[in-house]
């Protein structure tokens, strides 16, 4: 799979460079979360970059810092995909995803992602390849005051995510709360556990 990923990326880079659109983001969070799991156990950072090749083709990568006692320094996600609009409100896409732990011996894995977007509603299904588990997530921005998401990962359990963001300080500030199935059952205990909450700032360029 790594060979296929390299061939696809080389082919995309052979396209007209002048037609490419580059964009990126850097962020700092009180905790880095990945699919409902706190992976930094404290202050963390992330870096994201993406290239739009035109005609729906794109490639990107995102890196998260990990906790000091994690098996690795960073979790790195590399992606190659294709998006298509079916109408003004409906869009679909597919992507190949390579997930790697840098600086450790933790297992790496690959996925094929399919997504459907209808206005402010987005559904993602990631099919794990080889022995990797599947993951799906539904996100909606249609609630009046907050954004809401629900996900379930074969390798990591189910979770809810409630968040709210604002554009400020030439970037984007976001506060959120994760309720993972491994959390305490009692609602009062969940609210008291500050590890379930996070605040972050992202600067896009």
mmCIF file of C-alpha atoms in Angstrom:
data_model
loop_
_atom_site.group_PDB
_atom_site.id
_atom_site.type_symbol
_atom_site.label_atom_id
_atom_site.label_comp_id
_atom_site.label_asym_id
_atom_site.label_seq_id
_atom_site.Cartn_x
_atom_site.Cartn_y
_atom_site.Cartn_z
ATOM 1 C CA UNK A 1 0.000 0.000 0.000
ATOM 2 C CA UNK A 2 2.856 2.368 0.731
ATOM 3 C CA UNK A 3 4.101 1.839 -2.863
ATOM 4 C CA UNK A 4 0.666 2.665 -4.272
ATOM 5 C CA UNK A 5 0.527 5.818 -2.124
ATOM 6 C CA UNK A 6 3.949 6.937 -3.419
ATOM 7 C CA UNK A 7 2.985 6.329 -7.070
ATOM 8 C CA UNK A 8 -0.258 8.305 -6.704
ATOM 9 C CA UNK A 9 1.488 11.214 -4.991
ATOM 10 C CA UNK A 10 4.219 11.305 -7.673
ATOM 11 C CA UNK A 11 1.555 11.386 -10.375
ATOM 12 C CA UNK A 12 -0.288 14.265 -8.712
ATOM 13 C CA UNK A 13 2.930 16.261 -8.325
ATOM 14 C CA UNK A 14 3.549 15.849 -12.059
ATOM 15 C CA UNK A 15 0.492 18.010 -12.732
ATOM 16 C CA UNK A 16 0.753 21.713 -13.563
ATOM 17 C CA UNK A 17 2.244 23.374 -10.472
ATOM 18 C CA UNK A 18 0.789 26.770 -11.406
ATOM 19 C CA UNK A 19 -2.714 25.332 -11.055
ATOM 20 C CA UNK A 20 -2.125 24.071 -7.516
ATOM 21 C CA UNK A 21 -3.606 25.760 -4.467
ATOM 22 C CA UNK A 22 -1.609 25.387 -1.236
ATOM 23 C CA UNK A 23 -3.097 25.938 2.226
ATOM 24 C CA UNK A 24 -2.185 24.993 5.752
ATOM 25 C CA UNK A 25 -2.809 25.470 9.454
ATOM 26 C CA UNK A 26 -0.969 25.274 12.765
ATOM 27 C CA UNK A 27 -2.772 24.772 16.049
ATOM 28 C CA UNK A 28 -2.231 24.564 19.799
ATOM 29 C CA UNK A 29 -4.696 22.756 22.080
ATOM 30 C CA UNK A 30 -5.014 22.179 25.795
ATOM 31 C CA UNK A 31 -5.307 18.508 24.719
ATOM 32 C CA UNK A 32 -4.986 16.839 21.322
ATOM 33 C CA UNK A 33 -7.895 14.514 20.569
ATOM 34 C CA UNK A 34 -8.074 11.802 17.900
ATOM 35 C CA UNK A 35 -11.361 9.949 17.391
ATOM 36 C CA UNK A 36 -12.455 10.576 20.950
ATOM 37 C CA UNK A 37 -9.101 9.746 22.566
ATOM 38 C CA UNK A 38 -6.856 12.228 24.355
ATOM 39 C CA UNK A 39 -3.508 11.536 22.660
ATOM 40 C CA UNK A 40 -1.405 14.332 24.168
ATOM 41 C CA UNK A 41 -2.520 14.157 27.843
ATOM 42 C CA UNK A 42 -1.923 17.876 28.143
ATOM 43 C CA UNK A 43 -0.793 20.737 25.931
ATOM 44 C CA UNK A 44 -0.386 19.579 22.323
ATOM 45 C CA UNK A 45 0.136 20.982 18.860
ATOM 46 C CA UNK A 46 -0.842 19.994 15.338
ATOM 47 C CA UNK A 47 0.222 20.972 11.828
ATOM 48 C CA UNK A 48 -1.894 20.525 8.692
ATOM 49 C CA UNK A 49 -1.095 21.095 5.031
ATOM 50 C CA UNK A 50 -3.097 20.461 1.861
ATOM 51 C CA UNK A 51 -2.598 20.846 -1.883
ATOM 52 C CA UNK A 52 -5.535 21.276 -4.272
ATOM 53 C CA UNK A 53 -4.499 20.054 -7.730
ATOM 54 C CA UNK A 54 -7.729 21.135 -9.378
ATOM 55 C CA UNK A 55 -10.564 19.088 -10.873
ATOM 56 C CA UNK A 56 -11.296 17.583 -7.478
ATOM 57 C CA UNK A 57 -7.864 16.047 -6.855
ATOM 58 C CA UNK A 58 -6.089 16.856 -3.585
ATOM 59 C CA UNK A 59 -3.431 15.611 -1.175
ATOM 60 C CA UNK A 60 -2.705 16.519 2.419
ATOM 61 C CA UNK A 61 -1.030 15.625 5.682
ATOM 62 C CA UNK A 62 -1.656 16.315 9.365
ATOM 63 C CA UNK A 63 0.605 15.756 12.342
ATOM 64 C CA UNK A 64 -0.404 15.627 16.031
ATOM 65 C CA UNK A 65 1.982 15.692 18.983
ATOM 66 C CA UNK A 66 1.598 12.760 21.382
ATOM 67 C CA UNK A 67 1.848 12.358 25.156
ATOM 68 C CA UNK A 68 5.313 12.016 26.685
ATOM 69 C CA UNK A 69 4.657 8.387 27.617
ATOM 70 C CA UNK A 70 3.175 7.457 24.205
ATOM 71 C CA UNK A 71 4.871 4.976 21.870
ATOM 72 C CA UNK A 72 6.060 7.642 19.451
ATOM 73 C CA UNK A 73 6.519 11.379 19.150
ATOM 74 C CA UNK A 74 3.865 12.177 16.547
ATOM 75 C CA UNK A 75 0.836 10.678 14.850
ATOM 76 C CA UNK A 76 0.981 11.507 11.130
ATOM 77 C CA UNK A 77 -1.911 11.203 8.692
ATOM 78 C CA UNK A 78 -1.176 11.387 4.929
ATOM 79 C CA UNK A 79 -4.039 11.523 2.432
ATOM 80 C CA UNK A 80 -4.726 11.505 -1.304
ATOM 81 C CA UNK A 81 -8.280 12.022 -2.492
ATOM 82 C CA UNK A 82 -10.880 13.105 -4.992
ATOM 83 C CA UNK A 83 -13.973 15.249 -4.288
ATOM 84 C CA UNK A 84 -16.968 15.872 -6.540
ATOM 85 C CA UNK A 85 -20.034 18.104 -6.216
ATOM 86 C CA UNK A 86 -23.303 16.484 -7.214
ATOM 87 C CA UNK A 87 -25.319 19.670 -6.685
ATOM 88 C CA UNK A 88 -25.099 22.997 -4.877
ATOM 89 C CA UNK A 89 -25.713 21.262 -1.532
ATOM 90 C CA UNK A 90 -24.447 17.703 -2.019
ATOM 91 C CA UNK A 91 -20.796 16.648 -2.386
ATOM 92 C CA UNK A 92 -19.062 13.272 -2.218
ATOM 93 C CA UNK A 93 -15.426 12.237 -1.935
ATOM 94 C CA UNK A 94 -13.038 9.327 -1.591
ATOM 95 C CA UNK A 95 -9.496 9.205 -0.195
ATOM 96 C CA UNK A 96 -6.677 6.845 0.645
ATOM 97 C CA UNK A 97 -5.265 7.429 4.153
ATOM 98 C CA UNK A 98 -1.924 6.364 5.597
ATOM 99 C CA UNK A 99 -1.615 6.587 9.402
ATOM 100 C CA UNK A 100 1.823 6.344 11.068
ATOM 101 C CA UNK A 101 3.352 6.714 14.525
ATOM 102 C CA UNK A 102 6.709 8.470 14.116
ATOM 103 C CA UNK A 103 9.415 7.797 16.665
ATOM 104 C CA UNK A 104 7.925 4.597 18.092
ATOM 105 C CA UNK A 105 6.978 0.992 17.451
ATOM 106 C CA UNK A 106 3.187 1.338 17.515
ATOM 107 C CA UNK A 107 1.302 -0.233 14.627
ATOM 108 C CA UNK A 108 0.695 1.822 11.486
ATOM 109 C CA UNK A 109 -2.437 1.343 9.402
ATOM 110 C CA UNK A 110 -4.184 2.310 6.156
ATOM 111 C CA UNK A 111 -7.769 3.246 5.358
ATOM 112 C CA UNK A 112 -10.022 4.099 2.437
ATOM 113 C CA UNK A 113 -12.379 6.965 3.249
ATOM 114 C CA UNK A 114 -15.750 7.765 1.707
ATOM 115 C CA UNK A 115 -17.605 10.954 2.616
ATOM 116 C CA UNK A 116 -20.926 12.599 1.841
ATOM 117 C CA UNK A 117 -21.720 16.238 2.630
ATOM 118 C CA UNK A 118 -25.180 17.811 2.546
ATOM 119 C CA UNK A 119 -24.950 21.443 3.565
ATOM 120 C CA UNK A 120 -23.775 21.514 7.188
ATOM 121 C CA UNK A 121 -24.123 17.735 7.605
ATOM 122 C CA UNK A 122 -21.157 15.473 6.902
ATOM 123 C CA UNK A 123 -20.832 11.678 7.036
ATOM 124 C CA UNK A 124 -17.443 9.916 6.935
ATOM 125 C CA UNK A 125 -16.821 6.187 6.606
ATOM 126 C CA UNK A 126 -13.248 4.922 6.828
ATOM 127 C CA UNK A 127 -12.711 1.289 5.827
ATOM 128 C CA UNK A 128 -9.671 -0.145 7.579
ATOM 129 C CA UNK A 129 -7.385 -2.181 5.322
ATOM 130 C CA UNK A 130 -5.763 -5.479 6.277
ATOM 131 C CA UNK A 131 -6.451 -5.905 10.022
ATOM 132 C CA UNK A 132 -7.301 -2.243 10.764
ATOM 133 C CA UNK A 133 -10.738 -1.475 12.202
ATOM 134 C CA UNK A 134 -13.431 0.585 10.486
ATOM 135 C CA UNK A 135 -14.461 4.053 11.619
ATOM 136 C CA UNK A 136 -17.483 6.218 10.892
ATOM 137 C CA UNK A 137 -18.446 9.697 12.029
ATOM 138 C CA UNK A 138 -21.407 12.004 11.537
ATOM 139 C CA UNK A 139 -20.995 15.752 12.037
ATOM 140 C CA UNK A 140 -23.610 18.471 11.948
ATOM 141 C CA UNK A 141 -23.368 22.228 12.191
ATOM 142 C CA UNK A 142 -27.124 22.770 12.024
ATOM 143 C CA UNK A 143 -27.659 23.155 15.774
ATOM 144 C CA UNK A 144 -28.249 26.749 16.829
ATOM 145 C CA UNK A 145 -25.446 27.161 19.346
ATOM 146 C CA UNK A 146 -22.983 24.259 18.968
ATOM 147 C CA UNK A 147 -21.612 21.719 16.510
ATOM 148 C CA UNK A 148 -22.257 18.054 17.254
ATOM 149 C CA UNK A 149 -20.538 14.832 16.135
ATOM 150 C CA UNK A 150 -20.896 11.141 16.848
ATOM 151 C CA UNK A 151 -18.312 8.536 15.896
ATOM 152 C CA UNK A 152 -17.569 4.867 16.361
ATOM 153 C CA UNK A 153 -14.189 3.202 15.758
ATOM 154 C CA UNK A 154 -13.701 -0.551 15.844
ATOM 155 C CA UNK A 155 -10.237 -0.039 17.324
ATOM 156 C CA UNK A 156 -11.169 2.728 19.750
ATOM 157 C CA UNK A 157 -14.843 2.758 20.736
ATOM 158 C CA UNK A 158 -17.703 5.234 20.344
ATOM 159 C CA UNK A 159 -17.814 8.918 21.335
ATOM 160 C CA UNK A 160 -19.797 12.158 21.224
ATOM 161 C CA UNK A 161 -18.182 15.520 20.489
ATOM 162 C CA UNK A 162 -19.757 18.903 21.228
ATOM 163 C CA UNK A 163 -17.894 22.056 20.172
ATOM 164 C CA UNK A 164 -18.166 25.743 19.405
ATOM 165 C CA UNK A 165 -15.743 27.918 17.426
ATOM 166 C CA UNK A 166 -15.141 31.605 16.780
ATOM 167 C CA UNK A 167 -12.919 33.478 14.351
ATOM 168 C CA UNK A 168 -10.643 35.784 16.358
ATOM 169 C CA UNK A 169 -7.012 36.828 16.778
ATOM 170 C CA UNK A 170 -6.474 36.289 13.006
ATOM 171 C CA UNK A 171 -7.315 32.617 13.499
ATOM 172 C CA UNK A 172 -9.948 30.289 14.944
ATOM 173 C CA UNK A 173 -10.628 29.567 18.618
ATOM 174 C CA UNK A 174 -12.511 26.387 19.522
ATOM 175 C CA UNK A 175 -13.767 24.900 22.768
ATOM 176 C CA UNK A 176 -15.127 21.385 22.973
ATOM 177 C CA UNK A 177 -16.124 18.401 25.048
ATOM 178 C CA UNK A 178 -15.658 14.680 24.321
ATOM 179 C CA UNK A 179 -17.753 11.941 25.877
ATOM 180 C CA UNK A 180 -16.104 8.597 25.115
ATOM 181 C CA UNK A 181 -17.733 5.283 25.995
ATOM 182 C CA UNK A 182 -14.810 4.612 28.361
ATOM 183 C CA UNK A 183 -15.636 7.707 30.434
ATOM 184 C CA UNK A 184 -17.423 7.565 33.773
ATOM 185 C CA UNK A 185 -21.093 6.583 33.522
ATOM 186 C CA UNK A 186 -22.314 9.240 35.949
ATOM 187 C CA UNK A 187 -22.954 12.591 34.201
ATOM 188 C CA UNK A 188 -21.731 14.608 37.213
ATOM 189 C CA UNK A 189 -18.414 12.734 37.145
ATOM 190 C CA UNK A 190 -18.050 13.397 33.414
ATOM 191 C CA UNK A 191 -18.500 17.144 33.888
ATOM 192 C CA UNK A 192 -15.982 17.196 36.752
ATOM 193 C CA UNK A 193 -13.321 15.476 34.617
ATOM 194 C CA UNK A 194 -11.532 18.399 32.962
ATOM 195 C CA UNK A 195 -9.671 15.998 30.662
ATOM 196 C CA UNK A 196 -12.910 15.688 28.691
ATOM 197 C CA UNK A 197 -12.807 19.399 27.817
ATOM 198 C CA UNK A 198 -10.366 21.249 25.585
ATOM 199 C CA UNK A 199 -9.690 24.679 24.124
ATOM 200 C CA UNK A 200 -7.581 25.324 21.059
ATOM 201 C CA UNK A 201 -6.370 28.006 18.682
ATOM 202 C CA UNK A 202 -5.661 27.455 14.964
ATOM 203 C CA UNK A 203 -3.964 29.842 12.560
ATOM 204 C CA UNK A 204 -4.692 29.181 8.886
ATOM 205 C CA UNK A 205 -2.575 30.332 5.965
#
